[in-house]
mmCIF file of C-alpha atoms in Angstrom:
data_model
loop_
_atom_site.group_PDB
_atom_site.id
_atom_site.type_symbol
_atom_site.label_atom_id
_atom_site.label_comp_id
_atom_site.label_asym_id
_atom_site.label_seq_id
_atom_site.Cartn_x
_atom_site.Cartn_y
_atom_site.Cartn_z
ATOM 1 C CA UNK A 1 46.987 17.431 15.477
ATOM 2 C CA UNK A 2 46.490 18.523 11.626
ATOM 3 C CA UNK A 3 42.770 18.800 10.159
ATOM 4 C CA UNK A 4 42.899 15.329 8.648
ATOM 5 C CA UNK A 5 43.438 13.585 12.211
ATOM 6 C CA UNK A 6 40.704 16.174 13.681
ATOM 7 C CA UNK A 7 38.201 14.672 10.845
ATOM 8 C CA UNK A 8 39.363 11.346 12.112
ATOM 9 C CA UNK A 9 38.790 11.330 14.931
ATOM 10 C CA UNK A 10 34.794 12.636 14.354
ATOM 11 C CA UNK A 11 34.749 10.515 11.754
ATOM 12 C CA UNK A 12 36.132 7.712 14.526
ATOM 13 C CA UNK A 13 32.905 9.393 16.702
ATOM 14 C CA UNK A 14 30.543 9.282 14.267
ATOM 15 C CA UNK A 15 31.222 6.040 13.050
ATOM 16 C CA UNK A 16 30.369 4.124 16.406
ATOM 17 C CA UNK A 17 27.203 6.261 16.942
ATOM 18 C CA UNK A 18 25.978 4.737 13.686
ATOM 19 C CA UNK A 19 26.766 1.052 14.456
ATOM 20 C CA UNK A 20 25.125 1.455 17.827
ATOM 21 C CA UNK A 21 22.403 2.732 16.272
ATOM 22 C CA UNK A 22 22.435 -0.237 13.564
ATOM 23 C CA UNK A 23 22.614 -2.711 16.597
ATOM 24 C CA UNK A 24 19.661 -1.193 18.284
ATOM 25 C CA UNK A 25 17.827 -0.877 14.686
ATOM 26 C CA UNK A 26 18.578 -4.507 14.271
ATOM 27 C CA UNK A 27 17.378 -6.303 17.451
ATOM 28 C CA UNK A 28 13.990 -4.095 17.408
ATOM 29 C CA UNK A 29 13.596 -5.709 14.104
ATOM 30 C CA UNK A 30 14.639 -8.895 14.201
ATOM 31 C CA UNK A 31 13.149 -9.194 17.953
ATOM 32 C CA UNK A 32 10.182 -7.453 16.996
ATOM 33 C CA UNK A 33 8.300 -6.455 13.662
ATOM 34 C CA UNK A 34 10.263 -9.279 11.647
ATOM 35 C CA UNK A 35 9.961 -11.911 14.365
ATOM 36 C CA UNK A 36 6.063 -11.188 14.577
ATOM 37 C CA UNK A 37 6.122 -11.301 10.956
ATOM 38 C CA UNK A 38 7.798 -14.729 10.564
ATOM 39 C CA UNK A 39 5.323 -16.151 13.231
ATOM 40 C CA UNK A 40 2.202 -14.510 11.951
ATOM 41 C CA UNK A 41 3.568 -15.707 8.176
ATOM 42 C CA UNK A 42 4.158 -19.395 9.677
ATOM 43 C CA UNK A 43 0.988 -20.383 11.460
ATOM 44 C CA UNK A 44 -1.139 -18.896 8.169
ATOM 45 C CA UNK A 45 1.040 -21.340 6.097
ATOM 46 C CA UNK A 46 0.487 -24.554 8.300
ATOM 47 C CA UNK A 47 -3.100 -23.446 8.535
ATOM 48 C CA UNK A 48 -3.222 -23.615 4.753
ATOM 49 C CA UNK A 49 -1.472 -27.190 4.547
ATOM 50 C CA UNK A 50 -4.086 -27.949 7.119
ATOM 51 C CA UNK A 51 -7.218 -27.243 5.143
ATOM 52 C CA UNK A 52 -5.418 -28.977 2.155
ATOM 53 C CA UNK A 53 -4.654 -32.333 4.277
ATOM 54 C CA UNK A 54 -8.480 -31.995 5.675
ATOM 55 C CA UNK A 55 -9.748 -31.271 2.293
ATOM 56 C CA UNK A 56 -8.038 -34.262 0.501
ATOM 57 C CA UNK A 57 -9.120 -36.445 3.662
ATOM 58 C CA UNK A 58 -12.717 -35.709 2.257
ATOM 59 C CA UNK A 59 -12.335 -36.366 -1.027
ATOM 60 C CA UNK A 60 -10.631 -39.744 0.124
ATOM 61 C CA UNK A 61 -13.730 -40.322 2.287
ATOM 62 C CA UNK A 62 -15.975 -39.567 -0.252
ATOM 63 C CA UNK A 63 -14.341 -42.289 -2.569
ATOM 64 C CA UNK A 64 -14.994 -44.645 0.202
ATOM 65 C CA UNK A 65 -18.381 -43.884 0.581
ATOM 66 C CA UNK A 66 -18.780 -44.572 -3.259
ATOM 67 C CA UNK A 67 -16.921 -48.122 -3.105
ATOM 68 C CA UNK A 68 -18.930 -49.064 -0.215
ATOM 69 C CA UNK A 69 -22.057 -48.186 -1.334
ATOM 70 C CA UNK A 70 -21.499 -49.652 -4.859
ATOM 71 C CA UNK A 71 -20.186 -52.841 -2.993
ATOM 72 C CA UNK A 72 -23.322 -53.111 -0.769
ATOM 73 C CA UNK A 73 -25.498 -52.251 -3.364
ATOM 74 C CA UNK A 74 -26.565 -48.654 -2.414
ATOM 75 C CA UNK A 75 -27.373 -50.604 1.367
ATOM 76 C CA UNK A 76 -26.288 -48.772 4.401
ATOM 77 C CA UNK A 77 -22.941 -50.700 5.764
ATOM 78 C CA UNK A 78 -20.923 -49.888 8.639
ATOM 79 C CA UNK A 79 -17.860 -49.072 6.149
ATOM 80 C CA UNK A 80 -20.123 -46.407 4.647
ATOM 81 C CA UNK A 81 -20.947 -45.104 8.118
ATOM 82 C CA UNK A 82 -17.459 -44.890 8.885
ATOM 83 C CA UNK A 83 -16.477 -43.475 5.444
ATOM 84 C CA UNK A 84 -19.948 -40.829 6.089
ATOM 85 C CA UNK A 85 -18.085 -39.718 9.394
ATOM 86 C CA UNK A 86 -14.626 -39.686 8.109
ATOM 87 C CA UNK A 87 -15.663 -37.293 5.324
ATOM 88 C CA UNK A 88 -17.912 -34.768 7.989
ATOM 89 C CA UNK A 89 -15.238 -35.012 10.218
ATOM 90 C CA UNK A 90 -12.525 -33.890 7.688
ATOM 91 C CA UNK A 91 -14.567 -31.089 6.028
ATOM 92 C CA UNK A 92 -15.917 -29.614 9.511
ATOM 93 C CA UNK A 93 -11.885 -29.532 10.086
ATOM 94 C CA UNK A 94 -11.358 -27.930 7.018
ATOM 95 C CA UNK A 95 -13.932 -25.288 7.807
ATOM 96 C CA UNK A 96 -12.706 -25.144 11.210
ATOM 97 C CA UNK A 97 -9.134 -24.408 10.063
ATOM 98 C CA UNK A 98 -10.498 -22.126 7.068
ATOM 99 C CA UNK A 99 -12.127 -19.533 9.902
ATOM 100 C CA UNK A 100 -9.100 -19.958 11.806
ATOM 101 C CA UNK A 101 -7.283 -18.829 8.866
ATOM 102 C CA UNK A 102 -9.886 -15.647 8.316
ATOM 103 C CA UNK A 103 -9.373 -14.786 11.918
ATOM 104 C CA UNK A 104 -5.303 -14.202 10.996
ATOM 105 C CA UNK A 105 -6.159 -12.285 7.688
ATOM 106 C CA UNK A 106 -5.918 -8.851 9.002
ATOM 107 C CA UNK A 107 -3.005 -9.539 11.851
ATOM 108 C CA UNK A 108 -1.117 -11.059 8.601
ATOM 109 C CA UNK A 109 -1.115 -7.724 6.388
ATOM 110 C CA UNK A 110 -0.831 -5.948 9.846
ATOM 111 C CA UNK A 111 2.292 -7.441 10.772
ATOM 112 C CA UNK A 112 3.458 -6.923 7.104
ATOM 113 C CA UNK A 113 2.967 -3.297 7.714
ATOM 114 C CA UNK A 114 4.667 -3.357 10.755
ATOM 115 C CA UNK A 115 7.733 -5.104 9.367
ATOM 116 C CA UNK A 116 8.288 -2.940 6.730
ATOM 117 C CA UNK A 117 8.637 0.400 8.422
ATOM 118 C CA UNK A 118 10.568 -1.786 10.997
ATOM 119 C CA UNK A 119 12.711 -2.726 8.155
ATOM 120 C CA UNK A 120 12.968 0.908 6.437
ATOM 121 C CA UNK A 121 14.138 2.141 10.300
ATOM 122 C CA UNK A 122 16.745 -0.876 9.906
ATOM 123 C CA UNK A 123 18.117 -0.629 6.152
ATOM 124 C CA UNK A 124 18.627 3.003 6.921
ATOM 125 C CA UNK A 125 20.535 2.573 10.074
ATOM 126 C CA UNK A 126 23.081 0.164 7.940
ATOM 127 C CA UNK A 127 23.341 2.559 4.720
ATOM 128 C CA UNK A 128 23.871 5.481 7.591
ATOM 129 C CA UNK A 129 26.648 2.794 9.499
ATOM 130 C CA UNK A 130 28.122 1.903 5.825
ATOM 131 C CA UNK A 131 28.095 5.206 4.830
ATOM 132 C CA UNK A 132 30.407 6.678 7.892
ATOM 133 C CA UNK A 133 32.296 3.418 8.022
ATOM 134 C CA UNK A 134 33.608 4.842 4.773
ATOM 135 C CA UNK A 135 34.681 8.457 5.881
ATOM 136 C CA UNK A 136 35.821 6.678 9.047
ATOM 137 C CA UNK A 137 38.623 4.845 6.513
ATOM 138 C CA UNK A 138 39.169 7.247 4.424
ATOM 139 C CA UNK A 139 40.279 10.199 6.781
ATOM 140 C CA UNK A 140 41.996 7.817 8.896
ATOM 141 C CA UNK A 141 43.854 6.858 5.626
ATOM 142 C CA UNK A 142 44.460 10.833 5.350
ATOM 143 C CA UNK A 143 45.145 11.666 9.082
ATOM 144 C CA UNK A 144 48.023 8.839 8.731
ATOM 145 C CA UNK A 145 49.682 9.412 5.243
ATOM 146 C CA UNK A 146 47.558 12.671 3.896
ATOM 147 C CA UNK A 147 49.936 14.926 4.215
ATOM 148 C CA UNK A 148 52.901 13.425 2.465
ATOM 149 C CA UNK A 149 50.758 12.339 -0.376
ATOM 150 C CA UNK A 150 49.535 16.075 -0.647
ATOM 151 C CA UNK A 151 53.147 16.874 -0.600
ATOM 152 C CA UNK A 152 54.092 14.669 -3.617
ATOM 153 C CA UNK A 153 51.306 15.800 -5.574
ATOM 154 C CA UNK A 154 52.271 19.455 -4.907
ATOM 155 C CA UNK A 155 55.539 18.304 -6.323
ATOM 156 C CA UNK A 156 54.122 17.383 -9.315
ATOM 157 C CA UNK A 157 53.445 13.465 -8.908
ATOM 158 C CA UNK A 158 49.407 13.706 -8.383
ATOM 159 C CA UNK A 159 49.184 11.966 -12.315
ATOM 160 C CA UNK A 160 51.402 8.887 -11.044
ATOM 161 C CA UNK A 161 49.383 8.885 -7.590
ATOM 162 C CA UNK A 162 46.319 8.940 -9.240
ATOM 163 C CA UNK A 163 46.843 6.254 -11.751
ATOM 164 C CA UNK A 164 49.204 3.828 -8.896
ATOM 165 C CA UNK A 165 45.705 4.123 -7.210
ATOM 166 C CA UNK A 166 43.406 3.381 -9.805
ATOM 167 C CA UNK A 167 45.432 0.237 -10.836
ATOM 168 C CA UNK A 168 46.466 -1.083 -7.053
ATOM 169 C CA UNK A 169 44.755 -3.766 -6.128
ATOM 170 C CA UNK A 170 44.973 -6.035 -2.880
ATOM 171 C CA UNK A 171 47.300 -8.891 -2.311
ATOM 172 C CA UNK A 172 45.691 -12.416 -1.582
ATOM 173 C CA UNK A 173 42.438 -12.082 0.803
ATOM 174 C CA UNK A 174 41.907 -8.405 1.844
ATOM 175 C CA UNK A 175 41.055 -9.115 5.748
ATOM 176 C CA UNK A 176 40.038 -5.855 6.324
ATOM 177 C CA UNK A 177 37.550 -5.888 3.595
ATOM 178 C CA UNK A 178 36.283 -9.200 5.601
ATOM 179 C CA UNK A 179 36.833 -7.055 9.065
ATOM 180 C CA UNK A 180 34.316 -4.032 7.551
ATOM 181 C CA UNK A 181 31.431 -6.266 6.258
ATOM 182 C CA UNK A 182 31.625 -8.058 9.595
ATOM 183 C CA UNK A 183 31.608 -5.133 11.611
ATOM 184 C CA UNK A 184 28.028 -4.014 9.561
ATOM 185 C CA UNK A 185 26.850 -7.309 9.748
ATOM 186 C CA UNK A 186 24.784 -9.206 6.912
ATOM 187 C CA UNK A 187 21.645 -6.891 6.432
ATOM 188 C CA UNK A 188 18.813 -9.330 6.134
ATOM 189 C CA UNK A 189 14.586 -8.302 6.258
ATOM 190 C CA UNK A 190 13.845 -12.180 7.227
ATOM 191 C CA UNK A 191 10.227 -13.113 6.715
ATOM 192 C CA UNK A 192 9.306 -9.953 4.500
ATOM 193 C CA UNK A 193 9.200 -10.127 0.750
ATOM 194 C CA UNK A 194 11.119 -7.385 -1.282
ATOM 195 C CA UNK A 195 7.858 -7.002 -2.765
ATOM 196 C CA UNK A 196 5.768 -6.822 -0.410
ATOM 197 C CA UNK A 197 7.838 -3.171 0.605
ATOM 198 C CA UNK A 198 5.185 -0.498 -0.539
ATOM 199 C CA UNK A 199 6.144 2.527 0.657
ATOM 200 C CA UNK A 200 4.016 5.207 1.405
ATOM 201 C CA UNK A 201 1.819 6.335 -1.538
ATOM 202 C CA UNK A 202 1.054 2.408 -2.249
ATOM 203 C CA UNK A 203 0.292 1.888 1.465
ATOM 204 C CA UNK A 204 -2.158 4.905 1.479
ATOM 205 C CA UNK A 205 -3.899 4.455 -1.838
ATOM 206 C CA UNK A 206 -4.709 0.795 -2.009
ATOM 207 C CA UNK A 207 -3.591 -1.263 1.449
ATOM 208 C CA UNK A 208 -5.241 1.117 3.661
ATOM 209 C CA UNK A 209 -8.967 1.436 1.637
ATOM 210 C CA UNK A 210 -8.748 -2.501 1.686
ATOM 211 C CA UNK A 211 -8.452 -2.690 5.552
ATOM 212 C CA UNK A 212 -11.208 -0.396 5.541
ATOM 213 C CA UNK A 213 -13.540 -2.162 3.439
ATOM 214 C CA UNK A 214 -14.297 0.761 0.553
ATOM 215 C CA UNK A 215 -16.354 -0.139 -3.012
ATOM 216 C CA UNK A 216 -13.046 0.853 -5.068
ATOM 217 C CA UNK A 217 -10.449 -1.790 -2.562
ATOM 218 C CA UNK A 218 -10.424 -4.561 -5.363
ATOM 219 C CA UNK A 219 -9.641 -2.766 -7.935
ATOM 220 C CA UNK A 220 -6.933 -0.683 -6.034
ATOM 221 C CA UNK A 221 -5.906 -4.196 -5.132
ATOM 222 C CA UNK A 222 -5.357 -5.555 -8.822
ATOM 223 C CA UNK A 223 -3.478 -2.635 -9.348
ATOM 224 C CA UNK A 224 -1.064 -2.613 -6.522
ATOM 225 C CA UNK A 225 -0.974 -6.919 -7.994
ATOM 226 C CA UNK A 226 0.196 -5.977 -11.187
ATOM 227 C CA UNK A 227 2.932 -3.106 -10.297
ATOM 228 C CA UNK A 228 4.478 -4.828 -7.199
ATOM 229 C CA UNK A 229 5.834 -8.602 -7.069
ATOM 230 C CA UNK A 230 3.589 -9.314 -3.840
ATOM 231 C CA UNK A 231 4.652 -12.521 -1.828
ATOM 232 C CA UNK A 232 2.128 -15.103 -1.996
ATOM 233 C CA UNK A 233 0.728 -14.743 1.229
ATOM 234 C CA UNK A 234 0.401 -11.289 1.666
ATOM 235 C CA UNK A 235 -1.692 -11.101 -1.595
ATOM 236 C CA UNK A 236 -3.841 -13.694 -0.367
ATOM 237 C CA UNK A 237 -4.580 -12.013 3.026
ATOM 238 C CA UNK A 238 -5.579 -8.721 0.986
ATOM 239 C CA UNK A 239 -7.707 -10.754 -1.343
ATOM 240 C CA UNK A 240 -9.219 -12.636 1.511
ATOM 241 C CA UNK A 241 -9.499 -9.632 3.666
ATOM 242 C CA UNK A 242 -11.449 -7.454 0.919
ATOM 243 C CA UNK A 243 -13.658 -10.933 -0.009
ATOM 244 C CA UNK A 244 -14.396 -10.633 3.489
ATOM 245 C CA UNK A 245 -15.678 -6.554 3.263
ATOM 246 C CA UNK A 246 -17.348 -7.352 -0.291
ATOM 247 C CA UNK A 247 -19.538 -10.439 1.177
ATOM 248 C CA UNK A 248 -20.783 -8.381 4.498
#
């Protein structure tokens, strides 16, 4: 066994210690941190369609109320009674569904949290899997044709190598290429915005003094607004959650 089929075969080694690692990476996200994520992320968005269907059920109401006053003459009908309780009714549910949505504020940028060092566990388990799935072809490349390559480029042919190598190109579908991407899997985060990925310093400077309440959270929160492309929702749950701090 020459050096190059040595390196092969801990490249060989290596290479399916990283995609078991990947796999494992993978299923504690999308089983876990992402998963929670996606369900936290889903019930504050039907909560939110909620309050809008309750809130234009009022304003319907309300209409009512108008027509059937003007119609009886400012006199108290029973189709202004029912248009009275159809508007209560839909703006208690709207306040209903509004604490509802408070109460999930916190678990919402919690879960965000969780996802993305979930995610950061994940992406670098498939960069570390990529990355040896690339020495694990290349020295098995070497360890099967190295040495007579070596050989001809001793011999003087390393120019024509070299430039046959640059210029090849595969024939028709390249299968393998198909074989390797399948073998990594499609790398997806899911429920959690690119930009909604702080990283440390962000997380400690602004996301942190916001859970906590301090003077300076808003204003820490603007700024983390304008430098990072926040989803929609998890801007709203810091807004909501420091409107929350500022009011008590």
């Amino acid at each position: 066994m020459n050096a190059w089929q040595k390196k092969s075969e801990k490249a060989n080694i290596e290479y399916e210690r990283t995609l078991t690692v990947l796999k494992e990476a993978r299923e504690a996200y999308e089983t876990g941190a992402g998963k929670n994520l996606a369900e936290t992320t889903a019930n504050a968005q039907r909560l939110r369609e909620l309050i809008v269907q309750q809130k234009d059920a009022a304003e319907a109401a309300q209409a009512a109320l108008g027509v059937a006053l003007r119609s009886s003459n400012a006199a108290v009908t029973q189709a202004s009674k029912d248009a009275l309780s159809a508007r209560r009714s839909a703006e208690d549910m709207a306040d209903a569904y509004q604490a509802m949505l408070d109460e999930t504020v916190t678990a919402q940028i919690e879960a965000t949290l969780a996802a993305d060092d979930a995610a950061s566990r994940y992406e670098g388990a498939w960069q570390l899997a990529n990355t040896a799935q690339v020495s694990q072809i290349a020295y098995a490349a070497l360890a099967e044709c190295g040495e007579v390559i070596a050989r001809a480029m001793a011999a003087g042919g390393r120019e024509i190598i070299e430039r046959e190598l640059q210029h090849w190109k595969p024939d028709g579908s390249d299968d393998a290429a198909q074989a390797r991407r399948e073998a990594l899997g499609h790398f997806s985060l899911g429920a959690l915005h690119d930009g909604d990925r702080l990283g440390t310093a962000a997380r400690c400077q602004i996301v942190e003094p916001v859970l906590r309440g301090e003077r300076d959270g808003l204003s820490l929160l603007r700024d983390l607004c304008s430098r990072h492309y926040l989803s929609a929702a998890f801007a709203d749950a810091l807004r909501a959650l420091y409107a929350r701090h500022a009011s008590s």
